[in-house]
Coordinates of C-alpha atoms in Angstrom, one line a residue:
Chain A
M1 CA -0.3 49.2 22.7
T2 CA 0.0 51.4 19.8
G3 CA 0.0 54.3 22.1
A4 CA 3.6 53.6 23.2
P5 CA 5.6 53.8 20.0
D6 CA 8.9 53.8 21.8
A7 CA 11.9 51.8 20.8
R8 CA 11.4 49.0 23.3
P9 CA 8.1 47.4 22.7
S10 CA 9.3 44.3 24.7
S11 CA 9.6 46.4 27.8
S12 CA 6.0 47.7 27.3
W13 CA 4.7 44.2 27.2
S14 CA 6.8 43.0 30.1
L15 CA 5.6 46.0 32.1
M16 CA 2.0 45.1 31.2
A17 CA 2.6 41.6 32.2
S18 CA 4.0 42.6 35.5
E19 CA 1.2 45.0 36.1
L20 CA -1.3 42.3 35.6
S21 CA 0.5 39.8 37.7
V22 CA 0.7 42.4 40.4
L23 CA -3.0 43.1 40.2
F24 CA -4.2 39.5 40.2
R25 CA -1.7 38.4 42.9
R26 CA -3.0 41.0 45.3
L27 CA -5.0 39.5 48.3
R28 CA -7.4 42.4 47.8
T29 CA -8.2 41.6 44.2
W30 CA -8.9 37.9 45.1
A31 CA -11.1 39.1 48.1
M32 CA -13.2 41.2 45.8
L33 CA -13.6 38.5 43.2
L34 CA -14.7 36.1 45.9
A35 CA -17.2 38.5 47.2
L36 CA -18.6 38.9 43.7
A37 CA -18.7 35.1 43.3
A38 CA -20.7 34.9 46.6
I39 CA -23.6 37.0 45.1
P40 CA -24.8 34.2 42.8
L41 CA -24.2 31.5 45.4
L42 CA -26.2 33.5 48.0
I43 CA -29.1 34.0 45.5
A44 CA -29.1 30.4 44.5
A45 CA -28.9 29.1 48.1
A46 CA -31.7 31.4 49.2
V47 CA -34.0 30.4 46.4
K48 CA -33.2 26.7 46.9
L49 CA -33.7 26.7 50.7
S50 CA -36.9 28.8 50.6
S51 CA -40.1 26.9 51.1
H52 CA -42.3 29.4 49.3
P53 CA -42.0 29.6 45.5
V54 CA -41.0 33.1 44.4
A55 CA -44.0 34.9 42.9
P56 CA -43.5 36.4 39.4
G57 CA -42.8 40.1 39.6
R58 CA -41.4 39.9 43.2
G59 CA -37.8 40.5 44.2
P60 CA -35.1 41.1 41.5
P61 CA -35.9 40.6 38.0
F62 CA -35.6 36.9 36.7
L63 CA -35.7 35.6 40.3
D64 CA -38.9 33.6 39.8
R65 CA -37.3 31.9 36.9
I66 CA -34.5 30.3 38.8
T67 CA -36.4 27.3 40.3
Q68 CA -37.5 26.4 36.7
N69 CA -34.1 26.9 35.1
G70 CA -30.7 27.2 36.9
L71 CA -29.2 29.2 34.1
F72 CA -31.2 32.2 35.3
V73 CA -28.9 32.4 38.5
A74 CA -26.2 34.0 36.4
V75 CA -28.6 36.6 34.9
T76 CA -30.1 37.4 38.2
A77 CA -26.8 37.8 39.8
M78 CA -25.5 40.1 37.1
T79 CA -28.7 42.2 37.4
V80 CA -28.2 42.5 41.1
S81 CA -24.5 43.4 40.9
V82 CA -24.7 46.0 38.1
P83 CA -25.9 48.9 40.2
L84 CA -23.6 48.7 43.2
F85 CA -21.3 45.7 43.7
L86 CA -19.5 45.8 40.3
P87 CA -19.0 49.7 40.3
L88 CA -17.7 49.3 44.0
T89 CA -14.9 46.8 43.0
V90 CA -14.1 48.6 39.7
G91 CA -14.0 51.8 41.7
V92 CA -11.4 50.3 44.1
V93 CA -9.2 49.0 41.4
A94 CA -9.4 52.1 39.2
G95 CA -9.0 54.6 42.0
D96 CA -5.9 52.8 43.2
T97 CA -4.1 52.7 39.9
V98 CA -1.9 55.9 40.2
A99 CA -2.7 57.1 43.6
G100 CA -1.8 53.7 45.1
E101 CA 1.6 53.8 43.6
A102 CA 2.0 57.4 44.7
N103 CA 1.0 56.5 48.2
L104 CA 3.5 53.7 48.4
G105 CA 6.2 55.8 47.0
T106 CA 6.7 53.5 44.1
L107 CA 5.5 55.9 41.3
R108 CA 8.8 57.6 40.6
Y109 CA 10.5 54.2 40.0
L110 CA 7.9 53.4 37.4
L111 CA 8.7 56.7 35.7
V112 CA 12.4 56.4 35.3
A113 CA 12.0 55.4 31.6
P114 CA 11.7 58.4 29.1
A115 CA 8.3 59.1 27.7
G116 CA 7.1 56.6 30.3
R117 CA 4.1 58.6 31.7
V118 CA 1.7 58.0 28.7
R119 CA 2.8 54.4 28.6
L120 CA 2.2 53.9 32.3
L121 CA -1.2 55.5 32.0
L122 CA -2.2 53.2 29.3
I123 CA -0.8 50.1 31.1
K124 CA -2.6 51.1 34.2
Y125 CA -5.9 51.6 32.3
V126 CA -5.6 48.2 30.5
S127 CA -5.1 46.5 33.8
A128 CA -8.2 48.2 35.2
A129 CA -10.1 47.1 32.1
A130 CA -8.9 43.6 32.7
F131 CA -10.3 43.6 36.1
C132 CA -13.8 44.8 34.7
L133 CA -13.8 41.7 32.5
A134 CA -12.6 39.3 35.3
A135 CA -15.2 40.7 37.7
T136 CA -18.0 40.3 35.3
L137 CA -17.0 36.8 34.2
T138 CA -16.6 35.8 37.8
V139 CA -20.3 36.6 38.6
A140 CA -21.4 34.9 35.3
A141 CA -19.3 31.8 35.9
A142 CA -20.2 31.4 39.6
G143 CA -23.9 31.9 38.7
A144 CA -23.9 29.3 35.9
L145 CA -22.1 26.7 38.2
A146 CA -24.4 27.4 41.2
G147 CA -27.4 27.2 38.8
V148 CA -26.3 23.9 37.2
A149 CA -25.5 22.4 40.6
L150 CA -28.8 23.3 42.4
F151 CA -31.5 23.6 39.8
P152 CA -32.8 21.8 36.7
V153 CA -31.2 23.1 33.5
G154 CA -33.1 23.3 30.2
P155 CA -34.2 25.5 27.3
V156 CA -34.2 29.2 28.4
T157 CA -37.2 31.5 28.0
L158 CA -36.3 34.9 26.7
L159 CA -38.0 38.1 27.5
S160 CA -39.9 37.9 24.3
G161 CA -41.4 34.6 25.5
D162 CA -39.5 32.6 22.8
T163 CA -37.3 29.7 24.0
V164 CA -33.6 29.0 23.1
G165 CA -31.5 25.9 23.7
V166 CA -28.9 25.7 26.6
G167 CA -26.0 26.3 24.1
E168 CA -27.5 29.6 22.8
S169 CA -28.4 30.6 26.3
L170 CA -24.8 30.3 27.5
V171 CA -23.7 32.4 24.5
R172 CA -26.2 35.0 25.5
S173 CA -25.0 34.9 29.2
L174 CA -21.3 35.5 27.9
L175 CA -22.6 38.4 25.7
I176 CA -24.3 39.9 28.7
A177 CA -21.0 39.6 30.6
A178 CA -19.2 41.3 27.8
Y179 CA -21.9 44.1 27.7
I180 CA -21.5 44.7 31.4
A181 CA -17.6 44.6 31.2
V182 CA -17.9 47.3 28.4
S183 CA -20.5 49.4 30.5
L184 CA -17.8 49.5 33.3
L185 CA -15.0 50.8 31.1
G186 CA -16.1 54.4 31.3
L187 CA -16.1 54.2 35.1
S188 CA -12.7 52.7 35.0
A189 CA -11.4 55.8 33.0
I190 CA -13.1 58.1 35.3
G191 CA -11.4 56.3 38.4
L192 CA -8.1 56.5 36.7
A193 CA -8.4 60.3 36.0
I194 CA -9.4 60.8 39.6
S195 CA -6.5 58.7 40.7
T196 CA -4.0 61.0 39.0
F197 CA -5.3 63.9 41.1
T198 CA -4.5 62.6 44.5
D199 CA -1.9 60.7 46.4
V200 CA -4.6 59.2 48.8
P201 CA -6.0 56.0 47.0
V202 CA -8.9 55.8 49.4
G203 CA -10.1 59.3 48.3
A204 CA -10.0 58.3 44.6
M205 CA -11.7 55.0 45.3
A206 CA -14.5 56.8 47.2
A207 CA -14.9 59.6 44.7
T208 CA -15.3 57.0 41.8
V209 CA -17.9 55.0 43.6
V210 CA -19.9 58.0 44.6
L211 CA -19.8 59.3 41.1
S212 CA -21.3 56.0 39.8
V213 CA -24.1 56.3 42.4
V214 CA -24.7 60.0 41.6
S215 CA -24.9 59.1 37.9
Q216 CA -27.5 56.4 38.5
V217 CA -29.5 58.7 40.8
A218 CA -29.5 61.4 38.2
D219 CA -30.6 58.8 35.6
N220 CA -33.8 58.1 37.7
L221 CA -34.8 62.0 38.0
P222 CA -37.4 62.7 35.3
Q223 CA -36.4 66.4 35.8
L224 CA -33.0 65.6 34.3
E225 CA -34.3 63.8 31.2
W226 CA -32.1 66.0 28.9
L227 CA -29.0 64.7 30.7
H228 CA -29.9 61.0 30.7
P229 CA -28.3 59.9 27.4
W230 CA -25.0 61.5 28.6
L231 CA -24.7 59.7 31.9
F232 CA -22.2 56.8 31.8
S233 CA -24.6 54.6 33.7
H234 CA -27.5 55.3 31.4
Y235 CA -27.2 52.0 29.4
W236 CA -26.1 49.8 32.3
L237 CA -29.3 47.9 32.5
G238 CA -29.7 47.7 28.8
F239 CA -28.2 44.3 28.7
A240 CA -31.6 42.9 28.8
D241 CA -31.9 43.7 24.9
L242 CA -29.6 40.7 24.6
L243 CA -32.4 38.6 26.1
R244 CA -34.8 39.5 23.4
Q245 CA -35.7 37.6 20.1
P246 CA -34.3 38.7 17.9
V247 CA -31.4 40.3 19.7
S248 CA -31.6 44.0 19.7
W249 CA -28.0 45.4 19.3
T250 CA -29.0 49.1 19.6
S251 CA -28.2 49.5 23.2
F252 CA -25.0 47.6 22.8
G253 CA -23.8 50.0 20.2
N254 CA -25.0 53.0 22.0
N255 CA -23.3 51.8 25.2
A256 CA -19.9 51.1 23.5
L257 CA -20.0 54.6 21.9
L258 CA -20.9 56.3 25.1
Q259 CA -18.2 54.5 27.0
A260 CA -15.7 55.2 24.3
A261 CA -16.4 58.9 24.7
Y262 CA -16.0 58.7 28.5
I263 CA -12.7 56.9 27.9
V264 CA -11.3 59.5 25.6
A265 CA -12.5 62.4 27.7
A266 CA -11.4 61.0 31.1
G267 CA -8.2 59.8 29.4
A268 CA -7.4 63.3 28.2
L269 CA -8.0 64.6 31.7
A270 CA -5.7 62.1 33.1
Y271 CA -3.1 62.9 30.5
G272 CA -3.2 66.5 31.3
R273 CA -2.8 66.0 35.0
F274 CA -0.4 63.1 35.0
T275 CA 2.1 64.5 32.4
S276 CA 2.2 67.9 33.9
K277 CA 2.3 67.0 37.6
D278 CA 5.5 66.7 39.7
V279 CA 5.9 63.3 40.8
L280 CA 7.6 63.5 44.3
S281 CA 6.7 60.2 45.7
Chain B
M1 CA 7.9 70.5 30.6
T2 CA 8.5 74.2 29.8
R3 CA 4.8 74.7 29.0
P4 CA 2.7 72.4 31.2
W5 CA -0.6 74.0 30.2
F6 CA 0.1 72.6 26.7
R7 CA -0.6 69.1 28.1
W8 CA -4.0 70.2 29.3
L9 CA -5.1 71.0 25.8
P10 CA -6.6 67.5 25.1
A11 CA -8.5 67.7 28.3
A12 CA -10.2 70.8 27.0
L13 CA -10.5 69.9 23.2
V14 CA -11.8 66.3 23.6
P15 CA -15.1 67.3 25.3
A16 CA -15.5 70.1 22.9
A17 CA -14.9 67.7 19.9
L18 CA -17.3 65.1 21.4
A19 CA -20.0 67.7 21.8
A20 CA -19.6 69.0 18.3
A21 CA -19.8 65.5 16.9
A22 CA -23.0 64.9 18.9
L23 CA -24.4 68.1 17.8
A24 CA -23.5 67.5 14.2
G25 CA -25.1 64.0 14.4
S26 CA -28.5 65.5 15.7
Y27 CA -28.4 68.3 13.3
Q28 CA -28.0 65.9 10.2
A29 CA -30.7 63.8 11.5
G30 CA -33.3 66.5 11.4
A31 CA -32.0 68.3 8.3
A32 CA -34.4 69.2 5.7
T33 CA -34.1 67.5 2.4
S34 CA -35.1 68.6 -1.0
L35 CA -37.6 66.3 -2.7
P36 CA -39.6 66.8 -6.0
H37 CA -42.6 69.1 -5.4
K38 CA -45.8 67.3 -4.7
T39 CA -49.2 68.8 -3.8
A40 CA -51.1 67.7 -0.7
E41 CA -53.5 65.7 -2.9
E42 CA -50.6 63.9 -4.5
V43 CA -49.1 63.0 -1.1
I44 CA -52.4 61.7 0.2
A45 CA -52.9 59.6 -3.0
M46 CA -49.3 58.3 -2.3
I47 CA -50.5 57.0 1.1
G48 CA -53.6 55.5 -0.5
R49 CA -51.5 53.6 -3.0
A50 CA -48.8 52.5 -0.5
D51 CA -48.2 48.8 -1.1
V52 CA -46.0 47.8 1.9
H53 CA -47.4 44.6 3.4
A54 CA -44.1 43.4 5.1
L55 CA -41.8 45.4 7.2
S56 CA -39.7 45.2 10.4
G57 CA -38.6 48.2 12.3
T58 CA -38.4 50.0 15.7
L59 CA -40.9 52.5 16.7
Q60 CA -40.4 55.4 19.2
Q61 CA -43.8 56.4 20.8
S62 CA -44.3 59.1 23.3
S63 CA -47.4 60.8 24.7
D64 CA -47.7 63.9 26.7
L65 CA -51.4 64.0 27.3
G66 CA -51.3 65.8 30.6
L67 CA -52.6 62.8 32.5
P68 CA -51.7 62.4 36.1
Q69 CA -48.5 60.6 36.5
L70 CA -49.0 56.8 37.0
P71 CA -46.2 54.6 38.3
S72 CA -44.3 53.5 35.2
A73 CA -41.9 51.3 37.0
G74 CA -42.4 48.0 38.5
P75 CA -44.4 44.9 37.2
K76 CA -47.7 46.3 38.5
A77 CA -47.6 49.1 36.0
T78 CA -47.5 46.6 33.1
Q79 CA -50.3 44.3 34.2
G80 CA -54.0 44.3 33.4
P81 CA -55.8 47.7 32.5
A82 CA -53.0 49.6 33.9
S83 CA -50.8 48.2 31.0
V84 CA -53.1 50.1 28.5
M85 CA -52.7 53.3 30.5
E86 CA -49.0 52.8 30.8
L87 CA -48.8 52.4 27.0
L88 CA -50.8 55.6 26.5
S89 CA -48.5 57.7 28.7
G90 CA -44.8 58.3 28.6
S91 CA -42.2 57.0 26.1
H92 CA -41.8 53.6 24.7
T93 CA -39.7 51.7 22.3
V94 CA -41.7 49.2 20.3
R95 CA -40.3 46.7 17.7
V96 CA -42.8 45.8 15.1
Y97 CA -42.8 43.0 12.6
L98 CA -45.5 42.8 9.8
D99 CA -45.9 40.3 7.2
G100 CA -49.2 40.5 5.1
P101 CA -52.5 41.4 6.8
A102 CA -52.7 38.4 9.1
K103 CA -49.1 38.2 10.6
A104 CA -47.9 40.9 13.0
R105 CA -45.7 41.1 16.1
F106 CA -45.3 43.9 18.4
Q107 CA -42.6 44.0 21.1
V108 CA -42.8 46.7 23.8
M109 CA -39.4 46.9 25.1
D110 CA -39.6 47.7 28.9
M111 CA -36.7 47.9 31.2
L112 CA -35.6 44.3 31.9
A113 CA -38.9 43.1 30.6
E114 CA -41.0 42.9 27.4
R115 CA -44.7 42.7 26.4
D116 CA -45.4 40.9 23.2
L117 CA -48.4 40.8 21.0
V118 CA -48.2 38.0 18.3
R119 CA -50.7 37.5 15.6
N120 CA -50.5 34.7 13.2
G121 CA -53.6 34.1 11.2
S122 CA -56.4 33.4 13.6
D123 CA -54.2 33.0 16.6
L124 CA -53.4 35.8 18.8
W125 CA -51.0 35.7 21.7
L126 CA -50.2 38.3 24.4
Y127 CA -47.2 37.7 26.5
N128 CA -45.9 39.7 29.5
S129 CA -42.4 38.7 30.8
A130 CA -42.8 40.7 33.9
D131 CA -45.2 38.3 35.4
N132 CA -44.6 35.5 32.9
T133 CA -48.3 35.3 31.8
A134 CA -49.7 34.6 28.4
A135 CA -53.1 35.0 27.0
H136 CA -54.5 33.3 23.9
M137 CA -57.3 34.5 21.7
T138 CA -58.8 33.3 18.4
A139 CA -59.6 36.0 16.1
P140 CA -61.5 35.9 12.8
A141 CA -59.3 34.3 10.2
E142 CA -59.8 37.0 7.6
P143 CA -60.2 40.4 9.2
A144 CA -62.3 42.9 7.4
R145 CA -60.1 45.0 5.2
T146 CA -60.7 48.3 6.9
A147 CA -58.4 51.3 7.0
A148 CA -56.3 49.7 9.6
P149 CA -55.2 46.3 8.3
H150 CA -53.2 45.5 11.4
A151 CA -55.8 45.9 14.0
T152 CA -54.9 44.7 17.5
P153 CA -56.9 44.2 20.6
A154 CA -54.5 46.3 22.7
P155 CA -55.1 49.9 22.4
G156 CA -51.8 51.8 22.4
L157 CA -50.0 49.3 20.1
T158 CA -50.2 50.8 16.7
T159 CA -48.2 51.9 13.7
P160 CA -47.7 55.4 12.0
D161 CA -49.6 54.0 9.2
A162 CA -52.8 53.4 11.3
V163 CA -52.6 56.6 13.0
A164 CA -52.2 58.6 9.8
R165 CA -55.2 56.8 8.2
H166 CA -57.2 57.6 11.2
F167 CA -56.5 61.3 10.9
L168 CA -56.7 61.4 7.1
A169 CA -60.3 59.9 7.4
A170 CA -61.1 63.2 9.2
V171 CA -59.8 65.4 6.3
G172 CA -62.5 67.2 4.6
P173 CA -63.8 70.7 4.0
T174 CA -63.1 71.5 7.7
T175 CA -59.4 70.9 7.2
D176 CA -56.3 72.6 5.7
V177 CA -53.8 70.1 4.2
T178 CA -50.4 71.5 3.2
V179 CA -47.1 69.9 2.4
G180 CA -44.1 71.0 4.5
D181 CA -40.4 70.8 4.1
G182 CA -38.9 67.4 3.2
T183 CA -37.5 65.5 6.1
T184 CA -35.6 62.3 7.0
V185 CA -37.2 59.6 9.2
A186 CA -35.4 56.4 9.9
G187 CA -32.9 57.3 7.1
R188 CA -35.6 57.5 4.6
T189 CA -36.5 60.8 2.8
A190 CA -40.1 61.8 3.5
Y191 CA -42.7 64.4 2.7
Q192 CA -44.3 66.1 5.6
L193 CA -48.2 66.4 5.4
V194 CA -49.5 69.0 7.8
I195 CA -53.1 68.5 8.6
K196 CA -54.7 71.5 10.3
P197 CA -58.3 71.7 11.5
R198 CA -60.0 75.0 10.4
T199 CA -62.3 74.9 13.3
T200 CA -61.3 76.2 16.7
G201 CA -63.7 74.0 18.5
T202 CA -61.3 71.1 18.7
L203 CA -58.3 70.5 21.0
V204 CA -56.1 69.3 18.0
D205 CA -53.9 72.0 16.8
S206 CA -52.2 70.2 13.9
V207 CA -51.2 66.6 12.8
T208 CA -47.9 66.2 10.9
V209 CA -47.4 62.9 9.0
A210 CA -44.1 62.0 7.5
V211 CA -44.8 60.1 4.3
D212 CA -42.0 57.9 2.7
S213 CA -41.1 59.5 -0.7
A214 CA -40.4 56.1 -2.3
T215 CA -43.3 54.0 -1.1
G216 CA -45.9 56.3 0.3
L217 CA -45.8 54.5 3.8
P218 CA -46.3 56.9 6.6
L219 CA -43.1 56.7 8.7
G220 CA -44.1 59.0 11.6
V221 CA -47.0 61.1 13.0
D222 CA -46.8 64.0 15.4
V223 CA -50.1 65.2 16.9
R224 CA -50.0 68.7 18.5
A225 CA -52.6 70.0 20.9
R226 CA -53.8 73.6 21.1
D227 CA -51.7 75.7 23.6
H228 CA -49.0 73.1 24.1
A229 CA -45.6 73.5 22.7
A230 CA -44.5 69.7 22.8
A231 CA -46.2 67.1 20.7
A232 CA -49.2 65.6 22.7
F233 CA -48.6 62.3 20.8
S234 CA -45.8 61.2 18.5
I235 CA -44.9 57.9 16.9
A236 CA -42.1 57.3 14.3
F237 CA -39.9 54.7 13.1
S238 CA -36.2 55.0 14.3
D239 CA -35.3 52.2 11.9
V240 CA -37.3 50.3 9.4
T241 CA -36.6 47.5 6.8
L242 CA -39.2 47.0 4.0
S243 CA -38.7 43.3 3.7
A244 CA -40.4 40.2 5.2
P245 CA -39.3 39.4 8.6
D246 CA -38.2 35.9 9.7
A247 CA -41.3 33.7 9.5
A248 CA -40.3 32.1 12.8
L249 CA -41.1 35.2 14.6
F250 CA -44.8 34.7 14.2
N251 CA -44.7 31.2 15.6
F252 CA -45.5 31.7 19.2
T253 CA -45.6 28.9 21.8
P254 CA -46.1 30.0 25.4
P255 CA -42.9 29.3 27.4
R256 CA -42.9 26.4 29.9
G257 CA -44.0 27.6 33.4
A258 CA -46.0 30.6 32.0
A259 CA -49.6 31.1 33.2
V260 CA -51.7 30.7 30.0
E261 CA -55.2 32.2 29.9
E262 CA -57.7 31.4 27.2
K263 CA -59.6 34.5 26.5
A264 CA -62.9 35.1 24.5
T265 CA -62.6 36.2 20.9
P266 CA -61.7 39.9 21.0
Q267 CA -63.4 42.5 19.0
L268 CA -60.8 43.6 16.6
H269 CA -61.1 47.1 16.0
G270 CA -59.1 49.7 14.0
L271 CA -56.8 51.2 16.4
P272 CA -57.5 54.7 17.3
G273 CA -54.8 57.1 16.4
K274 CA -55.7 59.5 19.1
S275 CA -54.5 57.8 22.2
G276 CA -56.6 58.3 25.3
Q277 CA -59.8 57.3 23.5
P278 CA -62.1 55.4 25.8
P279 CA -61.3 51.5 25.8
P280 CA -63.5 49.4 23.5
V281 CA -66.8 49.0 24.9
K282 CA -68.3 45.4 25.5
A283 CA -71.1 44.2 23.5
P284 CA -72.4 47.5 21.8
A285 CA -75.9 46.5 21.5
V286 CA -76.8 50.1 20.8
R287 CA -74.8 52.0 18.2
P288 CA -73.1 55.2 19.5
T289 CA -74.4 58.3 18.1
V290 CA -72.2 61.1 16.7
T291 CA -73.1 64.7 16.9
G292 CA -71.4 67.0 14.6
T293 CA -68.9 66.1 11.9
G294 CA -65.3 66.5 11.4
W295 CA -62.8 67.5 14.2
D296 CA -65.3 68.7 16.7
A297 CA -67.6 65.8 16.5
V298 CA -68.8 64.3 19.8
V299 CA -69.5 60.5 20.2
A300 CA -72.3 59.7 22.6
L301 CA -72.7 56.3 24.2
P302 CA -76.2 55.5 25.7
P303 CA -76.4 54.2 29.3
G304 CA -75.3 50.6 29.9
T305 CA -72.7 50.5 27.2
V306 CA -69.9 51.0 29.5
P307 CA -70.0 48.4 32.3
A308 CA -70.4 49.4 35.9
D309 CA -67.2 47.7 36.9
V310 CA -65.2 49.6 34.4
R311 CA -66.9 52.9 35.7
S312 CA -66.1 52.2 39.3
A313 CA -62.5 51.1 38.7
P314 CA -60.3 52.8 41.2
M315 CA -57.8 53.8 38.5
L316 CA -60.5 55.7 36.7
A317 CA -61.3 57.6 39.8
Q318 CA -57.7 58.5 39.9
L319 CA -57.6 59.7 36.4
T320 CA -60.9 61.6 36.3
Q321 CA -62.1 64.7 38.1
P322 CA -65.6 65.3 39.3
V323 CA -67.8 67.6 37.4
A324 CA -71.4 68.6 37.6
G325 CA -73.5 65.4 37.1
G326 CA -70.6 62.9 36.7
R327 CA -66.8 62.7 36.1
A328 CA -64.6 63.8 33.4
L329 CA -61.3 62.7 31.9
T330 CA -59.5 65.7 30.4
T331 CA -56.3 65.3 28.4
S332 CA -54.6 67.6 26.0
L333 CA -56.2 65.8 22.9
V334 CA -59.3 63.9 24.2
T335 CA -62.0 64.6 26.7
V336 CA -64.3 61.9 28.0
L337 CA -67.4 62.9 30.1
M338 CA -69.1 60.1 32.1
L339 CA -72.5 61.1 33.5
D340 CA -74.0 59.5 36.6
D341 CA -77.0 58.3 34.4
G342 CA -74.6 56.1 32.5
R343 CA -74.3 58.1 29.4
V344 CA -70.8 58.8 28.1
F345 CA -69.6 61.6 25.8
A346 CA -66.2 61.7 24.1
G347 CA -64.4 63.8 21.6
M348 CA -61.3 65.7 20.6
V349 CA -63.1 68.9 22.1
P350 CA -63.0 70.9 25.3
L351 CA -65.2 69.7 28.2
E352 CA -67.6 72.6 27.8
R353 CA -68.7 71.3 24.4
L354 CA -69.3 67.8 25.8
Q355 CA -71.4 69.2 28.5
A356 CA -73.2 71.4 26.1
V357 CA -74.1 68.4 23.9
A358 CA -75.0 66.4 26.9
A359 CA -77.4 69.1 28.1
A360 CA -79.0 69.4 24.6
R361 CA -80.2 65.8 24.8

């Protein structure tokens, strides 16, 4: 929290703690995390109950590997959630950050402290980022548990055809979760910026989710190839590079750099709007 | 709060600063570097003396041959003969590991998938993660020391070194070779060798080879076609390390559950630098004949060399167009003419020249 160099660091920390506890005590947050956890459970149950073995190359990537190795449930679930489910939940949380308080009429009470606006923005962003991590870890953990419970577990085949032990495969699953959490940070910052422009949280949430879809559609249009490296969703599926042998870190680095740029740019926009607007509610 | 516009300054400045940083980064990457002067002969001699036997690196390969668009997504696109066509069109990132003449590994990094080629001595493995299949071949233990020491049975998987040697073999009296500005490839300074055919009878406009100034290893090759602004084929390292890779990389065991196919011994052939060359023909009982020399040479294959099932493949029908007496595959670099009587003509020349050669026989 170096961005809030005021004389009362303890109050920053307590505000942070209260913000996080508000977020993770909300019924909505839990409902979204449960819905995310249901994705790997659904995939595992469907594969387990199906009488036909999944043919390679059919359905989502890695689906055919699940019957041989339960640890692939987590990877399949994360692959399936990246394009829509995770951006959806992140959009809801990030779009609600400022607009939700404004809508409830609680924003002005949060701003009684002097120089409080920048600090409030930072705290709101950190809590949205915490949700990104929690959401991704939920999918990974539920997938690992469902896979271990329903399918045999053993050495994992990587994309390169090489095989690694269970321990290393768990480390790689966690790395994938971290990659996806980082991937969502840019979208969180965009959601926060949109949230400062409106008092209607649903509008900010919808706009954030729509932007994530638009970005992915644009990423699939060959006519817009010059734009692709600049889209925040460009490296979203690049986590597969962590399943190669040796691990390719290029996409991890590029992704982190791109997301950092989006955080700074959207953060500057949110700062401009939030520090200059009249808070009436 | 007297000047609220002041608070919008970061929102305007930050994107500008990010754009400037990105531009500066790309400008630096392509900046000309000054190197001690060398003549074209000296640079070619450097390539000949290049003594790099072990390396690991990442290759960026892209082709713009003007072929009809084939589906590049989905597992179907990366299986069987379509895999070769897929490699010869569009853009790919390939990691390559080489250690001596008998150990090589190529990894084609697809979206959420990977195709691997592992060669360790006489063992040769192909693995495709999209359909979890592996193929095993036994190659001659000591390959003939040809111009391309790292020959592979998968056309499209190659190194700048092999491509450069292929085009340097064509250098002769019909070619202008000059040395351009120094450049930087994969963080290494490099001489740019520009090979330009003198004849106008070929589709090739120029070939630019980036040659590492320290070792003489070709780091990148750009092939330009006549009347096309963008490179028709380019292959270059985006990063490279000139040390022996981990030996474990070359020990490939097919994963449990993979469908393993044992294949007949492949014909290892030096990889064609010009992509789009016809696939290797099976059992060439009759040697192909070559008409002309240099850049506008035409290779002729007698009837029966190309099996009927290859000729009638639906993909070929999709790629070729009917011409008088047969079908033709025209790309910006290579033209192939398949006559109904079984003869096949190919070359880096326009279709009219192939037809003229065919008519003259």
